[in-house]
């Protein structure tokens, strides 16, 4: 059977991602994968250096996605299906190019965990993310901001004379174009994935990449990698070196034997073949291997504890089997970023396919034998030399211009290509993709002026040096000062950002966007009272202007109201916080996030019984952040009773318990 590529529709129960949060993401990045500078002592030099290389402090210019709920309805998703006699690969170009399923046709088994629902959760750098399949994470530590965003897709001639699917986009956190080529040779049981990241700029760029594969998590599943040591990272935010497979008296290569969620970054020796496999009780499962540039390998497990199990249910639905993740990245750990020189590129090839090994050896007590057996079976199924040869063959086609378009991404790449006059063979960012969001920035680029407000919520801000320079030379209208201040804030010129916002405020007809920016600046600098004043005035302003039939205005009101109530409570201004609460639309107050906020407000008003009644009535915080402990914290302000299962999302042991965290 020749390889075929076709469009398809995948129907899943899905919760809509909702509108973007229109407030610029000025606040410090809430990322769990960080460690204290003091903990870097004793780490390998290259790791320690890359741990501190160009970390992000915000997700600007990307907007947050936090407007989703948990009501799922059958939803048609555009899909691309790549198929030969061995594999059927289903790709979702509208959701980051995620591979949703990878079915091994002879056995009928899905080699990856294909989530039966699409449920956004707050795991991506900018919020909405969903679990399952194989995802492509680029940008910075964490799940990509493209998790729930469309990417460009088209057919490209494959090295074997067939067709392959090219996915490409402009990654906005680092301003880098990238491509992912999915190539399934006609006679192959392995899907080849060619990846290229380019730096078209005149200065080095920090690069982050991890390919994350969700695999079924059965009691007998074992994850095997060519390593005797690993770097363990738990949600206590510490990175420690541990032996593999056993640590703390437990074999950590079985995902369900750990109690708490954890990462294990394997220390793969230099010169060793890069691979990782997840094999079930019968010794069958998925193996991933790559050319040597993709050096890192990792196991992420949810563990068997209450919090991990609750998260598993939260991301899919009760009664569905859980999953673990096997991953591959450019660095040893996900806490690192690797510099890419001006005009340079990183490229490599990954391969995904079925593997069968002797279960008595794979699950035996001899770790070295289990590794050797798995690697021998991999060598039989896909020799290392064949992967290198496939990379060479693919690389010769990486610049080939795409043919038939299968899906469209954003217009941001087209805007950047027009500004920088970049030549990017193989990944065209055509001007036909430019849209409404890019329009004001085209005017700035072509005419040197930024258009004024049109009575709607302000659009997104571009923050790179080039755009900041253009904003600085444009006429100093209030709307321009608003965007300039955001770009200056991103550049860590906080004092100048405040001055720009204050200048804009003096003559602005619509004051609330500038007031909100000044409120965040005051809050970050520890000026709680001033922040509260700015927030109260900003919320009054948005209520005076908003149109309740407009989704963007509702999103702005909800986001600003949430921030305002939290700031007012922090300043001890409970009565003002209640006023903001009452100004929120009823449908916003009914959301789980705001029910939790109501409980906090009731506690501040001295009404703990009413706050406890909110918990007893039940609510779901749809956008609960990975690693967040707010539910437990508020609950224990109300009662000494055990935290109910419905609210137990704890990802680390209680400090008082003195339990092992590995």
XYZ file of C-alpha atoms in Angstrom:
662
model
C 0.000 0.000 0.000
C 1.408 3.380 -1.022
C 1.373 6.152 1.554
C -1.707 8.350 1.257
C -2.469 11.774 2.676
C -6.039 13.005 2.985
C -8.082 15.608 4.764
C -10.538 14.317 7.354
C -12.779 15.454 10.180
C -12.298 14.193 13.732
C -15.301 14.637 16.009
C -14.601 14.825 19.734
C -16.454 16.067 22.809
C -14.667 19.394 23.211
C -14.736 22.462 25.418
C -14.189 25.598 23.360
C -10.971 27.481 24.130
C -12.946 30.713 24.336
C -11.786 34.238 23.491
C -8.269 35.451 24.153
C -7.692 37.449 27.316
C -7.256 40.962 25.858
C -5.196 42.268 28.798
C -1.470 42.236 27.921
C 0.397 39.530 29.843
C 2.557 41.876 31.925
C 2.757 39.779 35.047
C 5.777 37.578 35.783
C 5.577 34.175 34.176
C 4.104 31.572 36.515
C 6.249 28.637 35.437
C 6.801 25.692 37.775
C 9.975 24.433 36.076
C 12.461 26.765 37.731
C 15.093 26.304 40.417
C 16.840 28.696 42.767
C 20.192 30.080 41.619
C 21.826 28.581 44.709
C 20.770 25.099 43.615
C 22.883 25.296 40.459
C 26.092 24.632 42.361
C 27.441 21.201 41.523
C 25.514 20.858 38.249
C 27.403 20.119 35.021
C 28.777 23.358 33.616
C 26.861 23.293 30.353
C 23.625 22.551 32.202
C 24.193 25.315 34.756
C 24.969 27.786 31.974
C 21.902 26.865 29.936
C 19.650 26.937 33.011
C 20.345 30.657 33.261
C 20.265 31.408 29.540
C 17.647 34.002 28.551
C 14.685 32.847 30.662
C 11.356 34.471 29.851
C 9.682 36.724 32.393
C 6.378 37.120 30.505
C 4.681 35.535 27.500
C 4.447 38.799 25.588
C 3.572 39.309 22.773
C 1.285 36.275 23.053
C -2.063 36.675 24.750
C -3.398 34.413 27.475
C -6.093 31.829 26.766
C -8.123 31.485 29.962
C -11.710 31.870 28.804
C -12.590 28.188 28.469
C -14.902 26.107 30.609
C -15.593 22.411 31.139
C -18.809 21.971 29.170
C -18.010 19.718 26.224
C -20.076 19.310 23.105
C -19.410 17.205 19.970
C -17.065 19.295 17.849
C -15.703 18.725 14.335
C -11.940 19.210 14.131
C -10.062 19.481 10.843
C -7.579 16.624 10.567
C -4.934 15.324 8.187
C -4.537 11.544 7.947
C -1.258 10.008 6.763
C -1.501 6.266 6.166
C 0.311 3.235 4.804
C -0.112 -0.494 5.462
C 1.628 -0.183 8.850
C 0.516 3.099 10.438
C -2.374 5.555 10.411
C -1.365 9.007 11.689
C -4.010 11.616 12.529
C -2.783 15.216 12.744
C -4.667 18.290 14.028
C -3.312 21.360 12.192
C -5.707 23.683 14.024
C -4.248 22.644 17.379
C -0.511 23.156 17.053
C -0.064 20.335 14.546
C -0.576 17.795 17.342
C -0.507 14.130 16.315
C -3.723 12.958 17.935
C -3.278 9.251 17.247
C -0.676 6.851 15.835
C -2.405 3.559 15.098
C -0.376 0.410 14.390
C -2.712 -1.178 11.849
C -1.571 -4.840 12.035
C -2.340 -4.983 15.772
C -5.058 -2.325 15.850
C -3.311 -0.647 18.803
C -2.849 3.067 19.213
C 0.804 3.550 20.073
C 0.065 6.854 21.794
C -2.571 7.916 24.283
C -5.349 9.378 22.131
C -7.459 11.509 24.452
C -11.167 10.766 23.821
C -12.039 14.390 24.678
C -10.586 17.811 24.021
C -10.457 19.558 27.385
C -8.341 22.707 27.734
C -6.428 23.115 30.986
C -3.937 25.690 32.244
C -0.669 23.954 31.362
C 0.578 25.926 28.358
C 2.764 28.970 28.824
C -0.223 31.104 27.826
C -2.911 28.945 29.416
C -5.007 26.580 27.317
C -3.451 23.179 26.562
C -4.831 19.659 26.227
C -3.358 16.233 26.821
C -2.676 13.298 24.539
C -0.830 12.398 21.340
C 2.484 13.907 20.251
C 3.015 17.639 20.642
C 5.780 19.937 19.431
C 6.956 22.302 22.162
C 8.986 25.303 21.071
C 9.603 28.673 22.695
C 10.450 28.442 26.368
C 10.236 26.067 29.298
C 6.741 24.639 29.330
C 4.040 23.686 26.858
C 4.083 25.859 23.745
C 1.800 28.849 23.276
C 0.786 27.167 19.997
C -0.907 24.255 21.822
C -4.377 25.469 20.815
C -3.384 27.601 17.815
C -3.482 26.817 14.082
C -0.328 26.194 12.089
C 0.268 26.206 8.345
C 0.136 22.810 6.636
C 0.791 21.687 3.078
C 1.939 18.769 0.970
C 5.628 18.520 0.038
C 7.404 15.905 -2.099
C 8.943 13.226 0.142
C 12.436 11.799 -0.333
C 11.026 8.426 -1.424
C 8.957 9.956 -4.204
C 5.709 10.079 -2.236
C 4.246 12.975 -0.272
C 4.912 14.274 3.202
C 3.048 16.832 5.311
C 4.831 20.039 6.276
C 3.697 21.997 9.315
C 5.191 25.431 9.934
C 4.664 28.605 11.938
C 6.349 31.670 13.398
C 7.056 31.095 17.104
C 6.400 34.498 18.679
C 8.067 34.212 22.093
C 11.491 33.953 20.436
C 10.562 35.279 16.967
C 11.735 32.116 15.206
C 10.288 30.242 12.213
C 10.153 26.452 12.459
C 8.899 23.491 10.478
C 7.866 19.914 11.224
C 7.824 17.511 8.262
C 5.848 14.293 8.726
C 7.155 11.596 6.393
C 5.795 8.062 6.355
C 7.671 6.024 3.722
C 5.500 3.560 1.845
C 7.064 0.427 3.315
C 7.897 1.754 6.780
C 6.434 1.014 10.201
C 8.118 4.194 11.473
C 6.928 7.757 11.058
C 9.865 10.077 10.372
C 9.626 13.637 11.679
C 12.069 16.194 10.297
C 12.330 19.357 12.413
C 14.078 22.608 11.590
C 14.339 25.829 13.626
C 15.949 28.843 11.954
C 17.316 32.096 13.363
C 17.025 34.776 10.670
C 18.091 37.573 13.016
C 21.385 39.377 13.513
C 21.777 38.286 17.125
C 21.772 34.876 18.853
C 18.410 33.446 19.861
C 17.623 31.147 22.825
C 15.966 27.944 21.636
C 13.822 25.425 23.474
C 12.388 22.227 21.993
C 10.774 19.131 23.484
C 8.685 16.588 21.598
C 6.163 15.222 24.109
C 4.479 11.872 23.561
C 1.619 10.707 25.747
C 1.632 6.919 26.132
C -0.965 4.666 27.793
C -0.223 4.274 31.478
C -0.962 0.697 32.484
C 0.166 -0.948 35.708
C 2.729 -2.991 33.815
C 4.062 -0.215 31.561
C 7.784 0.395 31.875
C 9.714 3.299 30.370
C 13.191 2.350 29.200
C 15.997 4.685 28.100
C 19.770 4.216 27.672
C 20.770 5.689 31.033
C 21.845 4.668 34.523
C 21.202 8.092 36.036
C 18.557 10.784 35.740
C 17.899 14.318 36.918
C 14.773 14.278 39.038
C 12.579 17.377 39.148
C 9.528 17.420 41.407
C 7.145 20.238 42.160
C 9.313 21.217 45.129
C 11.386 22.940 42.400
C 14.627 21.084 43.070
C 16.830 19.284 40.528
C 18.644 16.258 41.929
C 20.676 13.449 40.391
C 19.249 9.991 41.079
C 20.088 6.437 39.976
C 18.012 4.588 37.379
C 15.899 2.533 37.707
C 15.572 2.484 41.507
C 15.466 5.545 43.725
C 14.222 5.734 47.296
C 13.494 2.003 47.286
C 11.138 2.213 44.294
C 11.642 1.405 40.614
C 10.818 4.766 39.039
C 10.711 3.432 35.477
C 7.148 2.222 36.184
C 5.021 5.418 36.122
C 2.400 4.188 38.586
C 4.913 3.286 41.293
C 5.637 6.918 42.140
C 3.173 8.768 44.340
C 3.580 12.345 43.162
C 4.006 13.886 39.698
C 7.652 14.122 38.690
C 10.083 14.529 35.811
C 13.041 12.232 35.184
C 15.534 13.636 32.680
C 17.775 10.759 31.651
C 21.550 11.209 31.525
C 22.176 9.595 28.145
C 25.948 9.037 27.706
C 27.755 10.850 24.916
C 27.945 8.685 21.819
C 25.016 6.484 22.850
C 22.052 6.141 20.531
C 19.215 8.479 21.487
C 15.966 6.622 22.149
C 13.196 6.054 24.681
C 10.458 3.398 24.803
C 7.283 2.657 26.742
C 6.530 -1.080 26.788
C 3.592 -2.880 28.376
C 3.470 -6.209 30.252
C 3.809 -8.108 26.961
C 6.872 -6.063 26.004
C 4.981 -4.167 23.304
C 4.622 -0.455 22.811
C 6.125 2.660 21.271
C 9.745 3.592 20.708
C 11.057 7.020 19.763
C 14.574 7.584 18.442
C 16.368 10.423 16.699
C 19.575 11.767 15.257
C 22.043 12.847 17.913
C 21.274 16.578 18.082
C 18.091 15.803 20.006
C 20.046 14.686 23.052
C 17.566 14.804 25.949
C 15.123 12.083 27.016
C 12.558 12.319 29.769
C 9.799 10.489 31.597
C 6.964 12.480 33.130
C 4.634 10.607 35.436
C 1.511 11.671 37.294
C 1.993 9.101 40.022
C -0.523 7.093 41.976
C -1.410 9.730 44.594
C -4.746 11.475 44.888
C -3.579 14.689 43.234
C -2.084 12.959 40.204
C -5.171 10.797 39.749
C -7.392 13.872 40.026
C -5.393 15.638 37.330
C -5.718 12.610 35.059
C -9.509 12.714 35.423
C -9.505 16.486 34.970
C -7.661 16.308 31.639
C -9.903 13.635 30.165
C -12.908 12.013 31.860
C -13.490 9.524 34.683
C -13.127 5.901 33.666
C -10.590 6.685 30.959
C -7.140 5.141 31.177
C -4.356 7.445 32.267
C -1.122 8.329 30.548
C 2.538 9.103 31.105
C 4.812 11.105 28.815
C 8.032 10.132 27.112
C 9.850 13.121 25.710
C 12.878 14.197 23.687
C 14.598 17.575 23.700
C 17.559 19.665 22.636
C 19.042 19.849 26.137
C 19.395 17.507 29.099
C 16.473 19.101 30.936
C 13.481 21.286 30.193
C 14.878 24.010 32.413
C 17.496 24.890 29.771
C 17.614 27.014 26.630
C 20.231 26.511 23.928
C 21.686 29.482 21.990
C 21.316 29.511 18.199
C 23.718 31.734 16.316
C 22.580 34.470 13.879
C 21.656 32.964 10.532
C 21.991 29.466 11.971
C 19.611 26.563 12.273
C 18.979 23.441 14.313
C 17.676 20.440 12.391
C 17.203 16.785 13.245
C 15.054 13.765 12.478
C 12.895 11.775 14.899
C 11.288 8.390 14.274
C 8.234 6.897 15.997
C 7.069 3.319 15.653
C 6.056 0.015 17.264
C 8.469 -2.139 19.231
C 8.180 -5.651 20.646
C 10.729 -7.073 23.086
C 11.026 -10.095 25.375
C 8.785 -9.199 28.360
C 10.721 -11.436 30.750
C 13.835 -9.373 30.077
C 12.151 -5.977 29.757
C 10.450 -6.443 33.118
C 13.243 -8.350 34.796
C 15.376 -7.195 37.690
C 18.439 -6.613 35.507
C 18.200 -3.033 34.244
C 21.228 -3.379 31.980
C 19.682 -6.449 30.354
C 16.333 -4.663 29.889
C 18.090 -1.766 28.191
C 20.185 -4.046 26.003
C 17.162 -6.098 24.927
C 15.197 -2.967 24.016
C 18.079 -1.439 22.105
C 18.727 -4.690 20.250
C 15.088 -4.898 19.173
C 15.218 -1.259 18.072
C 18.350 -1.956 16.035
C 16.523 -4.806 14.298
C 13.436 -2.697 13.607
C 15.210 0.550 12.665
C 19.017 0.595 12.591
C 20.746 3.745 13.734
C 22.332 4.120 10.294
C 18.884 4.114 8.701
C 17.813 7.060 10.861
C 20.922 8.989 9.859
C 20.292 8.151 6.207
C 16.655 9.243 6.493
C 17.805 12.537 7.988
C 20.193 13.123 5.094
C 17.476 12.308 2.571
C 14.925 14.536 4.306
C 17.331 17.442 4.729
C 17.732 17.603 0.938
C 13.967 18.282 0.752
C 13.676 20.714 3.670
C 13.835 23.772 1.384
C 11.331 22.429 -1.145
C 8.442 24.817 -1.537
C 5.087 23.428 -0.357
C 2.433 22.427 -2.840
C -1.230 21.906 -2.028
C -2.228 23.812 1.101
C -4.014 21.747 3.724
C -4.475 24.318 6.520
C -3.646 27.924 7.360
C -1.857 29.347 10.389
C -1.489 32.921 11.625
C -0.433 36.080 9.788
C 2.319 36.993 12.248
C 5.004 35.227 10.231
C 4.019 37.140 7.101
C 4.290 40.407 9.012
C 7.765 39.559 10.307
C 8.957 38.400 6.886
C 7.745 41.648 5.352
C 9.444 43.722 8.039
C 12.737 41.822 7.980
C 12.735 40.827 4.284
C 13.718 37.320 5.343
C 14.308 34.545 2.843
C 12.972 31.305 4.275
C 12.824 28.658 1.548
C 10.433 25.859 2.338
C 8.285 27.843 4.786
C 6.445 30.608 2.926
C 4.615 33.171 4.996
C 2.445 34.710 2.292
C 0.919 38.170 2.594
C -2.468 36.608 1.926
C -2.342 35.384 5.542
C -2.215 38.933 6.951
C -5.397 39.762 8.839
C -7.140 42.212 11.119
C -4.697 41.790 14.026
C -1.730 42.594 11.809
C -3.390 45.629 10.141
C -2.326 48.357 12.620
C 1.230 47.045 12.622
C 1.320 47.138 8.825
C 0.322 50.794 9.029
C 3.120 51.433 11.507
C 5.578 49.619 9.252
C 4.506 51.312 6.026
C 3.468 54.777 7.208
C 5.181 55.283 10.562
C 1.941 55.922 12.431
C -0.099 53.700 14.701
C -3.867 53.949 14.185
C -5.924 55.232 17.063
C -8.592 53.328 19.007
C -11.815 52.435 17.237
C -14.021 51.894 20.251
C -13.040 48.268 20.701
C -10.773 46.547 23.192
C -7.104 47.262 22.273
C -5.484 44.637 20.074
C -2.273 42.708 20.770
C 1.108 44.427 21.096
C 4.334 43.517 19.305
C 7.318 43.875 21.604
C 10.537 42.997 19.762
C 13.267 45.620 19.449
C 12.346 46.491 15.860
C 8.717 47.221 16.671
C 9.642 49.062 19.856
C 11.918 51.348 17.850
C 9.069 52.103 15.422
C 6.665 52.874 18.274
C 9.198 55.236 19.815
C 9.388 57.302 16.599
C 5.638 57.283 15.868
C 3.484 60.270 16.897
C 2.943 60.085 20.667
C -0.803 59.463 20.712
C -2.311 57.774 23.802
C -2.891 54.520 21.957
C 0.708 54.499 20.750
C 1.976 55.212 24.279
C -0.051 52.258 25.542
C 1.621 49.843 23.118
C 5.045 51.465 23.548
C 4.847 51.032 27.317
C 4.066 47.340 26.887
C 7.083 46.905 24.590
C 9.292 48.774 27.068
C 7.996 46.623 29.908
C 8.903 43.515 27.944
C 12.422 44.941 27.455
C 12.663 45.303 31.256
C 12.683 49.101 30.994
C 10.001 49.317 33.646
C 10.470 52.959 34.625
C 10.195 54.126 31.015
C 7.122 51.941 30.518
C 5.401 53.663 33.436
C 6.299 57.084 31.992
C 4.834 56.123 28.616
C 1.590 54.947 30.202
C 1.357 58.092 32.322
C 1.878 60.303 29.252
C -0.840 58.428 27.416
C -3.208 58.671 30.376
C -3.057 62.456 30.404
C -4.999 62.783 27.126
C -6.603 59.352 26.624
C -10.309 59.172 25.912
C -10.338 55.524 26.994
C -8.297 55.354 30.201
C -8.865 51.864 31.534
C -6.230 50.023 29.415
C -3.507 52.431 30.606
C -4.755 52.374 34.197
C -4.618 48.590 34.236
C -1.003 48.643 33.008
C -0.082 51.148 35.720
C -1.863 48.951 38.279
C 0.269 45.942 37.332
C 3.426 48.069 37.502
C 2.487 49.278 40.987
C 1.652 45.760 42.127
C 4.938 44.301 40.851
C 6.877 47.056 42.655
C 5.085 46.353 45.948
C 2.823 49.413 45.963
C -0.382 47.665 46.963
C -2.422 50.765 47.783
C -1.564 52.489 44.525
C -2.287 49.300 42.580
C -5.683 49.054 44.268
C -6.514 52.652 43.302
C -5.557 52.109 39.684
C -7.484 48.836 39.492
C -10.661 50.287 40.989
C -10.623 53.173 38.517
C -9.779 50.877 35.599
C -12.694 48.584 36.399
C -15.102 51.505 36.615
C -13.806 52.580 33.209
C -14.291 49.243 31.509
C -17.815 48.951 32.931
C -18.671 52.391 31.531
C -17.450 51.462 28.041
C -18.260 47.785 27.683
C -20.894 46.300 25.441
C -22.206 43.141 27.081
C -23.099 41.543 23.751
C -19.437 41.668 22.670
C -17.289 38.683 23.668
C -14.082 40.729 23.732
C -15.594 43.207 26.184
C -16.885 40.376 28.386
C -13.411 38.817 28.379
C -11.829 42.159 29.284
C -14.328 42.737 32.090
C -13.813 39.265 33.543
C -10.020 39.438 33.383
C -9.822 42.949 34.795
C -12.403 42.197 37.473
C -10.471 39.157 38.653
C -7.205 41.087 38.867
C -8.908 44.025 40.576
C -10.571 41.918 43.277
C -7.310 40.129 44.043
C -5.420 43.437 44.272
C -8.077 45.056 46.440
C -8.130 42.096 48.809
C -4.317 42.239 49.038
C -4.624 45.916 50.014
C -7.266 45.124 52.643
C -9.981 46.999 50.744
C -12.728 44.447 51.132
C -15.653 46.783 50.508
C -14.170 47.973 47.212
C -13.542 44.337 46.222
C -17.214 43.578 46.838
C -18.181 46.525 44.626
C -16.120 45.110 41.775
C -17.655 41.681 42.342
C -21.137 43.137 42.017
C -20.109 44.878 38.801
C -19.261 41.620 37.070
C -21.844 40.118 34.699
C -23.821 37.290 36.367
C -22.504 34.683 33.923
C -18.952 35.636 34.882
C -19.669 35.401 38.615
C -21.017 31.888 38.041
C -17.687 30.584 36.670
C -15.658 28.343 38.950
C -12.688 30.713 39.091
C -14.969 33.455 40.355
C -16.750 31.164 42.810
C -13.340 30.551 44.380
C -12.741 34.301 44.353
C -16.106 34.785 46.062
C -15.069 32.378 48.819
C -11.892 34.408 49.378
C -13.952 37.597 49.457
C -16.353 36.111 52.008
C -13.417 35.118 54.228
C -12.103 38.684 54.051
C -15.565 39.940 55.057
C -15.503 37.700 58.118
C -18.077 35.235 56.787
C -16.292 31.869 56.876
C -19.518 29.864 57.049
C -20.718 31.419 53.811
C -17.328 30.748 52.232
C -17.476 27.115 53.332
C -20.946 26.884 51.787
C -19.432 27.862 48.421
C -17.104 24.865 48.643
C -19.885 22.601 49.857
C -22.072 23.598 46.907
C -19.255 22.599 44.563
C -17.435 24.418 41.783
C -14.766 23.696 39.181
C -11.935 26.123 38.448
C -11.546 25.356 34.752
C -8.280 27.291 34.431
C -6.574 25.894 37.526
C -2.834 26.306 36.924
C -0.434 23.363 36.907
C 1.097 23.187 40.391
C -1.402 25.667 41.890
C -2.214 25.138 45.559
C -4.855 27.845 45.985
C -7.725 25.404 46.530
C -5.933 23.717 49.412
C -4.844 27.053 50.884
C -8.356 28.516 50.925
C -9.897 25.279 52.173
C -7.563 25.136 55.184
C -8.422 28.718 56.056
C -11.964 27.463 56.552
C -11.676 24.066 58.191
C -9.379 21.359 59.520
C -11.322 18.741 57.577
C -9.424 16.783 54.904
C -9.401 18.377 51.485
C -12.213 16.762 49.437
C -11.123 14.685 46.445
C -12.861 17.085 44.067
C -10.451 19.852 45.115
C -7.303 17.780 45.517
C -4.866 18.693 42.743
C -1.739 18.578 44.911
C 1.399 17.793 42.926
C 3.831 17.582 45.833
C 3.779 16.103 49.334
C 2.818 18.329 52.261
C 5.947 19.870 53.785
C 4.897 18.640 57.197
C 4.683 15.027 56.096
C 8.412 14.510 55.627
C 7.703 12.040 52.830
C 10.057 11.168 50.016
C 9.477 13.461 47.032
C 11.091 11.196 44.472
